[in-house]
Amino acid sequence: MPRLVGQIDQVKSEAILDAASDVLGERGLGASIEAIARRAAVSKQTIYNHFGCKTALIEALVARRVSHITAPLRVSGAAEHPIETLTALAQTLIEIVSNERAYSLIRVTVQGAGAMPELAKAVFEAGPATTRALIADYLAAETQAGRMAVDDPMEAAEFFAGMCSGHRQFRALMGMEVNADPEQIAHLAHTVAKRFFRAYAP
Amino acid sequence: MPRLVGQIDQVKSEAILDAASDVLGERGLGASIEAIARRAAVSKQTIYNHFGCKTALIEALVARRVSHITAPLRVSGAAEHPIETLTALAQTLIEIVSNERAYSLIRVTVQGAGAMPELAKAVFEAGPATTRALIADYLAAETQAGRMAVDDPMEAAEFFAGMCSGHRQFRALMGMEVNADPEQIAHLAHTVAKRFFRAYAP
DNA sequence: GTTCAAATGGACTGATGCGTCCAAAAATCA
DNA sequence: TGATTTTTGGACGCATCAGTCCATTTGAAC
């Protein structure tokens, strides 16, 4: 009877993580393991067999999710006019911030920041920090090519990300509704790109 | 023996709120009433005499704090060049986001968003929403005066606020250290103002 | 059909924390 | 000094929850 095994039912592991994501998103970090077990249609003991303890479960959850969330950013666009690439970037960022499911994860991390600071740091590194670095790389390249004039790419990348998240981040964190109408998101993304390009045009 | 009174020792009420602010900031919403009582050098029962229940205590805490935090924004600057006013605005916003004490309150609100959504909404209205409206008013006025060209003041105000908060907001929420060096904040504020003005110059 | 790992569910421990109760002490006021 | 109100501190009830234990059942491989 091993307490913690790797070669158990993969499907069940996924089901548990899905349920944990849902329940934690609804009830916050205070959600009980039993509630998660009920949602996953699994016994409490099974969760402990798979993950060992609550903290490990949450770490697994976060690890699985973070990479999914930032994945779309990694597909670097072709080299058209910067505004088009910036619009695509902005659109992805805004969609992330408007995505309730992604944000429930962030909320959990914020709540757990006191109890597990390493986790909070890992999320920050994998999420916002990586995102900023990707954007900064792009801005530096465009500057190199003479299509933009960005003196401090990291700083500019942060401005860009900040324009995208704006109050949506706050509202999402507060559990308030966030406008996720695709048309409005597209329009907003285009505006961000236009204004940002104007601020950093050669 | 009234269970909840208003005319008790005001000084003690303040001491309790101060202690609650500290302890909740450190331990998050999970902080116990007993810990707060210890910090305030007061008995647990006294806290219940003053505030009735934990939720009421937190509501009182938030109400007292929010207005203090956004107060500096209300002093509208004289009518110099927009960049100067924008720099001052940015500086205030960045200082708020870099202020650990202010942010511990926000963190508590985020944690409690599930359990007390009205509180979260109140904080949002009193904080970010009011801030955005103030900035938007200023931008509209400058546009009217022909010194800027802001087509959508509310949207632009959100961009401006987003540029100021950037990742600092995230880091602060995650309980990570935030660079609060006055010189760097001043420089950042000036950069934000310069770039924002360039994005919205006539 | 035998075997063995994995899953179940229910009971249990230990800890924590909200909110209450109360009798004694301290402070306030008349 | 005497009367009233607040404060104190400690004990208590009650609920919740993490994590463990275990006897029983399921299910897949051989």
CSV table of C-alpha atoms (C1' of nucleotides) in Angstrom, one decimal:
chain,number,residue,atom,x,y,z
A,1,MET,CA,0.0,0.0,0.0
A,2,PRO,CA,2.2,2.8,-1.2
A,3,ARG,CA,1.1,6.2,0.1
A,4,LEU,CA,2.0,8.0,-3.0
A,5,VAL,CA,2.2,6.4,-6.4
A,6,GLY,CA,2.8,7.6,-10.0
A,7,GLN,CA,1.5,4.8,-12.1
A,8,ILE,CA,-2.1,5.0,-11.0
A,9,ASP,CA,-5.1,5.9,-13.1
A,10,GLN,CA,-4.1,9.0,-15.1
A,11,VAL,CA,-7.7,9.6,-16.0
A,12,LYS,CA,-8.6,9.8,-12.4
A,13,SER,CA,-5.7,12.2,-11.7
A,14,GLU,CA,-7.1,14.5,-14.4
A,15,ALA,CA,-10.6,14.2,-13.0
A,16,ILE,CA,-9.4,15.2,-9.6
A,17,LEU,CA,-7.5,18.2,-10.9
A,18,ASP,CA,-10.5,19.3,-12.9
A,19,ALA,CA,-12.7,19.0,-9.8
A,20,ALA,CA,-10.1,20.8,-7.7
A,21,SER,CA,-10.0,23.6,-10.2
A,22,ASP,CA,-13.7,24.0,-10.1
A,23,VAL,CA,-14.2,23.8,-6.4
A,24,LEU,CA,-11.3,25.9,-5.5
A,25,GLY,CA,-12.4,28.5,-8.0
A,26,GLU,CA,-15.8,28.6,-6.3
A,27,ARG,CA,-15.0,28.3,-2.7
A,28,GLY,CA,-11.4,29.5,-2.7
A,29,LEU,CA,-8.5,27.9,-0.9
A,30,GLY,CA,-10.8,27.1,2.0
A,31,ALA,CA,-12.5,24.5,-0.1
A,32,SER,CA,-12.3,21.1,1.7
A,33,ILE,CA,-10.7,18.0,0.2
A,34,GLU,CA,-13.9,16.2,0.8
A,35,ALA,CA,-15.8,18.7,-1.4
A,36,ILE,CA,-13.2,18.1,-4.2
A,37,ALA,CA,-13.6,14.4,-3.8
A,38,ARG,CA,-17.3,14.6,-4.1
A,39,ARG,CA,-17.0,16.8,-7.2
A,40,ALA,CA,-14.6,14.3,-8.8
A,41,ALA,CA,-16.8,11.4,-7.8
A,42,VAL,CA,-13.8,9.9,-6.0
A,43,SER,CA,-13.0,9.0,-2.4
A,44,LYS,CA,-11.0,11.3,-0.2
A,45,GLN,CA,-8.4,8.6,0.3
A,46,THR,CA,-7.9,8.4,-3.5
A,47,ILE,CA,-6.9,12.0,-3.6
A,48,TYR,CA,-4.4,11.4,-0.9
A,49,ASN,CA,-3.1,8.4,-2.8
A,50,HIS,CA,-2.6,10.5,-5.9
A,51,PHE,CA,-1.2,13.7,-4.4
A,52,GLY,CA,-0.2,13.1,-0.9
A,53,CYS,CA,-1.4,16.4,0.6
A,54,LYS,CA,-3.5,19.4,-0.1
A,55,THR,CA,-0.5,21.6,-0.9
A,56,ALA,CA,0.9,19.1,-3.4
A,57,LEU,CA,-2.6,18.9,-5.1
A,58,ILE,CA,-2.6,22.7,-5.5
A,59,GLU,CA,0.9,22.8,-6.8
A,60,ALA,CA,0.0,20.1,-9.4
A,61,LEU,CA,-3.1,22.1,-10.3
A,62,VAL,CA,-1.1,25.3,-10.8
A,63,ALA,CA,1.7,23.6,-12.8
A,64,ARG,CA,-0.8,22.0,-15.2
A,65,ARG,CA,-2.7,25.2,-15.7
A,66,VAL,CA,0.0,27.9,-16.0
A,67,SER,CA,1.6,26.5,-19.1
A,68,HIS,CA,-1.8,26.1,-20.8
A,69,ILE,CA,-2.6,29.7,-20.1
A,70,THR,CA,0.5,31.3,-21.5
A,71,ALA,CA,0.9,28.9,-24.4
A,72,PRO,CA,-0.9,31.0,-27.0
A,73,LEU,CA,1.6,33.8,-26.4
A,74,ARG,CA,4.5,31.6,-27.6
A,75,VAL,CA,3.3,31.4,-31.2
A,76,SER,CA,5.3,34.3,-32.5
A,77,GLY,CA,3.5,36.1,-35.4
A,78,ALA,CA,4.9,36.6,-38.8
A,79,ALA,CA,6.6,39.8,-39.5
A,80,GLU,CA,3.8,42.1,-40.7
A,81,HIS,CA,3.2,45.6,-39.5
A,82,PRO,CA,3.9,45.8,-35.8
A,83,ILE,CA,0.3,46.9,-35.1
A,84,GLU,CA,-1.0,43.6,-36.4
A,85,THR,CA,1.3,41.6,-34.2
A,86,LEU,CA,0.6,43.9,-31.2
A,87,THR,CA,-3.1,43.5,-31.8
A,88,ALA,CA,-2.8,39.7,-31.7
A,89,LEU,CA,-0.7,39.9,-28.5
A,90,ALA,CA,-3.1,42.2,-26.9
A,91,GLN,CA,-6.0,40.0,-27.8
A,92,THR,CA,-4.4,37.0,-26.2
A,93,LEU,CA,-3.6,38.9,-23.1
A,94,ILE,CA,-7.1,40.3,-22.7
A,95,GLU,CA,-8.6,36.9,-23.3
A,96,ILE,CA,-6.5,35.5,-20.5
A,97,VAL,CA,-7.5,38.2,-18.1
A,98,SER,CA,-11.2,37.8,-19.1
A,99,ASN,CA,-11.1,34.0,-18.7
A,100,GLU,CA,-12.8,33.1,-15.5
A,101,ARG,CA,-11.3,29.7,-15.4
A,102,ALA,CA,-7.8,31.0,-15.6
A,103,TYR,CA,-8.5,33.6,-13.1
A,104,SER,CA,-9.9,31.4,-10.5
A,105,LEU,CA,-6.5,29.8,-10.4
A,106,ILE,CA,-4.8,33.2,-9.8
A,107,ARG,CA,-7.3,33.9,-7.0
A,108,VAL,CA,-6.3,30.7,-5.4
A,109,THR,CA,-2.7,31.6,-5.7
A,110,VAL,CA,-3.3,35.0,-4.2
A,111,GLN,CA,-5.1,33.5,-1.3
A,112,GLY,CA,-2.3,31.0,-0.7
A,113,ALA,CA,0.5,33.5,-1.1
A,114,GLY,CA,0.9,33.7,2.6
A,115,ALA,CA,1.0,30.0,3.3
A,116,MET,CA,3.0,29.0,0.2
A,117,PRO,CA,5.1,31.9,-1.1
A,118,GLU,CA,7.2,29.6,-3.4
A,119,LEU,CA,4.0,28.7,-5.3
A,120,ALA,CA,3.1,32.4,-5.7
A,121,LYS,CA,6.6,33.1,-7.0
A,122,ALA,CA,6.5,30.2,-9.4
A,123,VAL,CA,3.1,31.4,-10.8
A,124,PHE,CA,4.5,34.8,-11.2
A,125,GLU,CA,7.6,33.6,-13.0
A,126,ALA,CA,5.7,31.2,-15.2
A,127,GLY,CA,2.9,33.7,-15.9
A,128,PRO,CA,3.5,37.5,-15.9
A,129,ALA,CA,7.2,37.4,-15.9
A,130,THR,CA,7.5,35.0,-18.8
A,131,THR,CA,4.9,37.0,-20.7
A,132,ARG,CA,6.7,40.2,-20.2
A,133,ALA,CA,10.0,38.7,-21.4
A,134,LEU,CA,8.3,37.4,-24.6
A,135,ILE,CA,6.8,40.8,-25.3
A,136,ALA,CA,10.1,42.5,-24.6
A,137,ASP,CA,11.9,40.3,-27.0
A,138,TYR,CA,9.5,41.1,-29.7
A,139,LEU,CA,9.7,44.9,-29.0
A,140,ALA,CA,13.5,44.7,-29.0
A,141,ALA,CA,13.5,42.9,-32.4
A,142,GLU,CA,11.2,45.5,-33.9
A,143,THR,CA,13.4,48.3,-32.6
A,144,GLN,CA,16.4,46.5,-34.1
A,145,ALA,CA,14.5,46.4,-37.4
A,146,GLY,CA,13.8,50.1,-37.2
A,147,ARG,CA,10.0,49.7,-37.1
A,148,MET,CA,9.7,50.8,-33.5
A,149,ALA,CA,11.7,52.9,-31.0
A,150,VAL,CA,11.6,51.1,-27.7
A,151,ASP,CA,14.4,52.3,-25.4
A,152,ASP,CA,13.6,50.0,-22.5
A,153,PRO,CA,11.8,46.8,-23.8
A,154,MET,CA,11.1,45.3,-20.4
A,155,GLU,CA,9.5,48.5,-19.1
A,156,ALA,CA,7.5,49.0,-22.3
A,157,ALA,CA,6.4,45.4,-22.2
A,158,GLU,CA,5.0,46.0,-18.7
A,159,PHE,CA,3.2,49.1,-19.9
A,160,PHE,CA,1.7,47.0,-22.7
A,161,ALA,CA,0.6,44.2,-20.4
A,162,GLY,CA,-0.8,46.8,-18.0
A,163,MET,CA,-2.9,48.5,-20.7
A,164,CYS,CA,-4.3,45.1,-21.6
A,165,SER,CA,-5.2,44.0,-18.1
A,166,GLY,CA,-6.4,47.3,-16.8
A,167,HIS,CA,-9.3,47.0,-14.4
A,168,ARG,CA,-10.2,43.6,-15.8
A,169,GLN,CA,-7.6,42.1,-13.6
A,170,PHE,CA,-9.0,43.8,-10.6
A,171,ARG,CA,-12.5,42.9,-11.4
A,172,ALA,CA,-11.6,39.3,-12.1
A,173,LEU,CA,-9.7,39.0,-8.8
A,174,MET,CA,-12.6,40.4,-6.9
A,175,GLY,CA,-14.8,37.8,-8.5
A,176,MET,CA,-16.8,40.4,-10.3
A,177,GLU,CA,-18.1,39.8,-13.8
A,178,VAL,CA,-15.7,40.6,-16.6
A,179,ASN,CA,-17.0,41.6,-20.1
A,180,ALA,CA,-15.9,38.8,-22.4
A,181,ASP,CA,-17.7,39.8,-25.5
A,182,PRO,CA,-15.3,38.8,-28.4
A,183,GLU,CA,-16.1,41.8,-30.5
A,184,GLN,CA,-15.4,44.2,-27.7
A,185,ILE,CA,-12.2,42.4,-26.9
A,186,ALA,CA,-11.1,42.6,-30.5
A,187,HIS,CA,-11.8,46.3,-30.6
A,188,LEU,CA,-10.0,46.9,-27.3
A,189,ALA,CA,-7.0,44.9,-28.5
A,190,HIS,CA,-6.8,47.0,-31.6
A,191,THR,CA,-7.0,50.2,-29.7
A,192,VAL,CA,-4.3,49.1,-27.3
A,193,ALA,CA,-2.0,48.2,-30.2
A,194,LYS,CA,-2.7,51.5,-31.9
A,195,ARG,CA,-2.0,53.7,-28.9
A,196,PHE,CA,1.0,51.7,-27.8
A,197,PHE,CA,2.5,51.9,-31.2
A,198,ARG,CA,2.0,55.6,-31.3
A,199,ALA,CA,3.7,55.9,-27.9
A,200,TYR,CA,6.7,54.0,-29.2
A,201,ALA,CA,6.8,54.8,-32.9
A,202,PRO,CA,10.2,55.7,-34.4
B,1,MET,CA,-25.2,44.4,28.9
B,2,PRO,CA,-25.7,45.5,25.3
B,3,ARG,CA,-24.0,43.1,22.9
B,4,LEU,CA,-23.2,45.8,20.4
B,5,VAL,CA,-22.7,49.4,21.3
B,6,GLY,CA,-21.5,52.6,19.5
B,7,GLN,CA,-20.5,54.8,22.4
B,8,ILE,CA,-17.7,52.7,23.8
B,9,ASP,CA,-14.1,53.6,23.9
B,10,GLN,CA,-13.3,55.1,20.5
B,11,VAL,CA,-9.6,54.8,21.1
B,12,LYS,CA,-10.0,51.1,21.6
B,13,SER,CA,-12.0,50.7,18.4
B,14,GLU,CA,-9.1,52.3,16.5
B,15,ALA,CA,-6.6,50.1,18.2
B,16,ILE,CA,-8.6,47.1,17.3
B,17,LEU,CA,-8.8,48.2,13.7
B,18,ASP,CA,-5.1,48.9,13.5
B,19,ALA,CA,-4.3,45.5,14.9
B,20,ALA,CA,-6.7,43.8,12.6
B,21,SER,CA,-5.1,45.6,9.7
B,22,ASP,CA,-1.7,44.3,10.7
B,23,VAL,CA,-2.6,40.8,11.5
B,24,LEU,CA,-4.9,40.3,8.5
B,25,GLY,CA,-2.2,41.8,6.3
B,26,GLU,CA,0.2,39.2,7.6
B,27,ARG,CA,-1.9,36.1,7.9
B,28,GLY,CA,-4.6,36.9,5.4
B,29,LEU,CA,-8.3,36.4,6.0
B,30,GLY,CA,-7.6,33.2,7.9
B,31,ALA,CA,-6.2,35.3,10.8
B,32,SER,CA,-8.1,34.5,14.0
B,33,ILE,CA,-9.9,37.0,16.1
B,34,GLU,CA,-7.8,35.9,19.0
B,35,ALA,CA,-4.6,36.8,17.2
B,36,ILE,CA,-6.1,40.3,16.5
B,37,ALA,CA,-7.1,40.6,20.1
B,38,ARG,CA,-3.6,39.7,21.3
B,39,ARG,CA,-2.1,42.3,18.9
B,40,ALA,CA,-4.5,45.0,20.1
B,41,ALA,CA,-3.8,44.0,23.7
B,42,VAL,CA,-7.5,43.6,24.2
B,43,SER,CA,-9.7,40.7,25.1
B,44,LYS,CA,-11.6,38.7,22.4
B,45,GLN,CA,-14.9,39.6,24.0
B,46,THR,CA,-14.1,43.3,23.6
B,47,ILE,CA,-13.8,42.9,19.9
B,48,TYR,CA,-17.2,41.3,19.8
B,49,ASN,CA,-18.6,44.0,22.0
B,50,HIS,CA,-17.3,46.6,19.5
B,51,PHE,CA,-18.0,45.0,16.2
B,52,GLY,CA,-20.3,42.0,16.7
B,53,CYS,CA,-18.7,39.6,14.3
B,54,LYS,CA,-15.7,39.1,12.1
B,55,THR,CA,-17.4,40.2,8.9
B,56,ALA,CA,-18.5,43.5,10.5
B,57,LEU,CA,-14.9,44.0,11.7
B,58,ILE,CA,-13.5,43.6,8.3
B,59,GLU,CA,-16.1,45.8,6.7
B,60,ALA,CA,-15.3,48.5,9.2
B,61,LEU,CA,-11.6,48.1,8.4
B,62,VAL,CA,-12.1,48.4,4.7
B,63,ALA,CA,-14.4,51.4,5.0
B,64,ARG,CA,-11.9,53.3,7.1
B,65,ARG,CA,-9.0,52.5,4.8
B,66,VAL,CA,-10.3,52.9,1.3
B,67,SER,CA,-11.0,56.6,1.5
B,68,HIS,CA,-7.6,57.3,3.0
B,69,ILE,CA,-5.9,55.5,0.1
B,70,THR,CA,-7.5,57.3,-2.7
B,71,ALA,CA,-7.5,60.7,-1.0
B,72,PRO,CA,-4.3,62.0,-2.6
B,73,LEU,CA,-5.8,61.6,-6.1
B,74,ARG,CA,-8.5,64.1,-5.4
B,75,VAL,CA,-6.2,67.1,-5.1
B,76,SER,CA,-6.4,68.2,-8.7
B,77,GLY,CA,-3.2,69.8,-10.0
B,78,ALA,CA,-3.0,73.2,-11.4
B,79,ALA,CA,-3.1,73.7,-15.1
B,80,GLU,CA,0.5,73.3,-16.3
B,81,HIS,CA,1.6,71.2,-19.1
B,82,PRO,CA,-0.3,67.9,-19.1
B,83,ILE,CA,2.9,65.9,-18.7
B,84,GLU,CA,3.4,67.4,-15.3
B,85,THR,CA,0.0,66.7,-14.1
B,86,LEU,CA,0.1,63.2,-15.6
B,87,THR,CA,3.4,62.6,-13.8
B,88,ALA,CA,2.0,63.6,-10.5
B,89,LEU,CA,-1.0,61.3,-11.1
B,90,ALA,CA,1.2,58.4,-12.1
B,91,GLN,CA,3.4,58.9,-9.1
B,92,THR,CA,0.4,58.7,-6.7
B,93,LEU,CA,-1.0,55.6,-8.4
B,94,ILE,CA,2.4,53.9,-8.3
B,95,GLU,CA,2.9,54.7,-4.7
B,96,ILE,CA,-0.5,53.2,-3.9
B,97,VAL,CA,0.3,50.0,-5.6
B,98,SER,CA,3.7,49.9,-4.0
B,99,ASN,CA,2.3,50.6,-0.5
B,100,GLU,CA,2.4,47.3,1.4
B,101,ARG,CA,-0.1,48.5,3.9
B,102,ALA,CA,-2.7,49.6,1.3
B,103,TYR,CA,-2.2,46.3,-0.5
B,104,SER,CA,-2.6,44.1,2.4
B,105,LEU,CA,-6.1,45.4,2.5
B,106,ILE,CA,-6.7,44.6,-1.1
B,107,ARG,CA,-5.4,41.1,-0.6
B,108,VAL,CA,-7.9,40.6,2.2
B,109,THR,CA,-10.6,41.8,0.0
B,110,VAL,CA,-9.6,39.4,-2.8
B,111,GLN,CA,-9.6,36.5,-0.4
B,112,GLY,CA,-13.0,37.5,1.0
B,113,ALA,CA,-14.5,38.1,-2.4
B,114,GLY,CA,-16.2,34.7,-2.4
B,115,ALA,CA,-17.7,35.1,1.1
B,116,MET,CA,-18.6,38.8,0.9
B,117,PRO,CA,-19.0,39.9,-2.7
B,118,GLU,CA,-20.7,43.2,-1.7
B,119,LEU,CA,-17.5,44.2,0.1
B,120,ALA,CA,-15.4,43.4,-3.0
B,121,LYS,CA,-17.7,45.5,-5.1
B,122,ALA,CA,-17.6,48.4,-2.6
B,123,VAL,CA,-13.8,48.3,-2.6
B,124,PHE,CA,-13.8,48.3,-6.4
B,125,GLU,CA,-16.2,51.2,-6.6
B,126,ALA,CA,-14.4,53.3,-4.0
B,127,GLY,CA,-11.0,52.4,-5.3
B,128,PRO,CA,-10.2,51.7,-9.0
B,129,ALA,CA,-13.6,52.8,-10.3
B,130,THR,CA,-13.4,56.2,-8.7
B,131,THR,CA,-9.8,56.6,-9.6
B,132,ARG,CA,-10.6,55.9,-13.2
B,133,ALA,CA,-13.4,58.4,-13.3
B,134,LEU,CA,-11.1,61.1,-11.8
B,135,ILE,CA,-8.5,60.5,-14.4
B,136,ALA,CA,-11.1,60.4,-17.2
B,137,ASP,CA,-12.4,63.7,-16.1
B,138,TYR,CA,-9.0,65.3,-16.3
B,139,LEU,CA,-8.3,63.8,-19.7
B,140,ALA,CA,-11.6,65.0,-21.0
B,141,ALA,CA,-10.9,68.5,-19.8
B,142,GLU,CA,-7.4,68.6,-21.4
B,143,THR,CA,-9.0,67.4,-24.7
B,144,GLN,CA,-11.6,70.1,-24.4
B,145,ALA,CA,-8.7,72.6,-24.0
B,146,GLY,CA,-7.0,71.2,-27.1
B,147,ARG,CA,-3.9,70.0,-25.2
B,148,MET,CA,-4.6,66.4,-25.7
B,149,ALA,CA,-6.7,64.2,-28.1
B,150,VAL,CA,-8.5,61.6,-26.1
B,151,ASP,CA,-11.4,60.1,-27.9
B,152,ASP,CA,-12.5,57.7,-25.1
B,153,PRO,CA,-11.5,59.2,-21.7
B,154,MET,CA,-12.7,56.2,-19.6
B,155,GLU,CA,-10.8,53.7,-21.8
B,156,ALA,CA,-7.7,56.0,-21.8
B,157,ALA,CA,-7.9,56.4,-18.1
B,158,GLU,CA,-7.8,52.6,-17.7
B,159,PHE,CA,-4.8,52.4,-20.0
B,160,PHE,CA,-3.1,55.0,-17.9
B,161,ALA,CA,-3.9,53.2,-14.6
B,162,GLY,CA,-2.8,49.9,-16.1
B,163,MET,CA,0.6,51.3,-17.1
B,164,CYS,CA,1.1,52.5,-13.6
B,165,SER,CA,0.2,49.3,-11.8
B,166,GLY,CA,1.7,46.9,-14.3
B,167,HIS,CA,3.2,43.9,-12.6
B,168,ARG,CA,3.5,45.8,-9.4
B,169,GLN,CA,-0.1,44.9,-8.7
B,170,PHE,CA,0.5,41.3,-9.4
B,171,ARG,CA,3.6,41.2,-7.2
B,172,ALA,CA,1.9,43.0,-4.4
B,173,LEU,CA,-1.1,40.6,-4.5
B,174,MET,CA,1.2,37.7,-4.5
B,175,GLY,CA,2.9,39.0,-1.4
B,176,MET,CA,6.2,39.4,-3.2
B,177,GLU,CA,8.4,42.4,-2.6
B,178,VAL,CA,7.7,45.5,-4.6
B,179,ASN,CA,10.4,48.0,-5.4
B,180,ALA,CA,9.4,51.2,-3.5
B,181,ASP,CA,12.5,53.2,-4.1
B,182,PRO,CA,11.2,56.8,-4.4
B,183,GLU,CA,13.7,57.8,-7.1
B,184,GLN,CA,12.8,54.9,-9.3
B,185,ILE,CA,9.1,55.5,-8.7
B,186,ALA,CA,9.6,59.1,-9.7
B,187,HIS,CA,11.4,58.1,-12.9
B,188,LEU,CA,8.8,55.5,-13.7
B,189,ALA,CA,6.0,58.0,-13.2
B,190,HIS,CA,7.7,60.4,-15.6
B,191,THR,CA,8.1,57.7,-18.2
B,192,VAL,CA,4.5,56.7,-18.0
B,193,ALA,CA,3.4,60.3,-18.4
B,194,LYS,CA,5.7,60.9,-21.4
B,195,ARG,CA,4.6,57.8,-23.2
B,196,PHE,CA,1.0,58.2,-22.4
B,197,PHE,CA,1.0,61.8,-23.6
B,198,ARG,CA,2.7,60.7,-26.8
B,199,ALA,CA,0.0,58.1,-27.4
B,200,TYR,CA,-2.7,60.8,-26.9
B,201,ALA,CA,-1.1,64.0,-28.2
B,202,PRO,CA,-3.2,66.1,-30.5
C,1,DG,C1',-10.3,-18.2,-11.2
C,2,DT,C1',-6.6,-16.5,-8.6
C,3,DT,C1',-3.9,-12.6,-7.4
C,4,DC,C1',-2.8,-8.1,-6.2
C,5,DA,C1',-2.8,-3.2,-6.7
C,6,DA,C1',-6.0,0.3,-6.5
C,7,DA,C1',-10.5,2.4,-4.9
C,8,DT,C1',-14.0,2.9,-1.5
C,9,DG,C1',-16.4,4.8,2.4
C,10,DG,C1',-16.8,5.5,6.9
C,11,DA,C1',-14.9,6.1,11.3
C,12,DC,C1',-11.4,8.5,13.9
C,13,DT,C1',-7.8,11.9,15.7
C,14,DG,C1',-6.2,16.2,16.5
C,15,DA,C1',-6.3,20.9,15.7
C,16,DT,C1',-8.3,25.2,14.9
C,17,DG,C1',-11.4,28.9,15.2
C,18,DC,C1',-16.0,31.4,15.7
C,19,DG,C1',-18.9,32.9,18.9
C,20,DT,C1',-21.0,32.6,23.7
C,21,DC,C1',-21.1,32.7,28.7
C,22,DC,C1',-19.9,34.2,33.1
C,23,DA,C1',-17.8,35.8,37.3
C,24,DA,C1',-14.3,38.8,38.8
C,25,DA,C1',-11.7,43.1,38.1
C,26,DA,C1',-11.2,47.8,36.5
C,27,DA,C1',-12.7,52.1,35.2
C,28,DT,C1',-16.2,55.7,34.9
C,29,DC,C1',-19.5,58.6,36.9
C,30,DA,C1',-22.6,60.4,40.5
D,1,DT,C1',-18.1,56.0,48.6
D,2,DG,C1',-21.4,53.6,45.8
D,3,DA,C1',-23.6,52.4,41.3
D,4,DT,C1',-23.1,51.4,36.5
D,5,DT,C1',-20.7,50.0,32.5
D,6,DT,C1',-16.9,48.1,30.3
D,7,DT,C1',-13.2,44.9,30.2
D,8,DT,C1',-11.0,40.8,31.2
D,9,DG,C1',-9.7,36.0,30.7
D,10,DG,C1',-10.7,31.7,30.7
D,11,DA,C1',-13.7,27.9,29.8
D,12,DC,C1',-17.0,26.0,26.7
D,13,DG,C1',-20.0,24.3,22.7
D,14,DC,C1',-20.0,23.6,18.2
D,15,DA,C1',-18.5,23.1,13.7
D,16,DT,C1',-15.1,22.3,10.2
D,17,DC,C1',-11.3,20.3,8.1
D,18,DA,C1',-6.6,17.9,7.3
D,19,DG,C1',-4.9,13.7,7.3
D,20,DT,C1',-4.9,8.6,8.9
D,21,DC,C1',-6.6,3.9,9.4
D,22,DC,C1',-8.8,-0.1,7.9
D,23,DA,C1',-11.9,-3.5,6.4
D,24,DT,C1',-14.2,-4.3,2.2
D,25,DT,C1',-14.9,-4.1,-2.8
D,26,DT,C1',-13.6,-3.5,-7.5
D,27,DG,C1',-11.1,-4.6,-11.6
D,28,DA,C1',-7.5,-5.9,-14.5
D,29,DA,C1',-3.8,-9.1,-15.6
D,30,DC,C1',-2.2,-13.7,-15.8
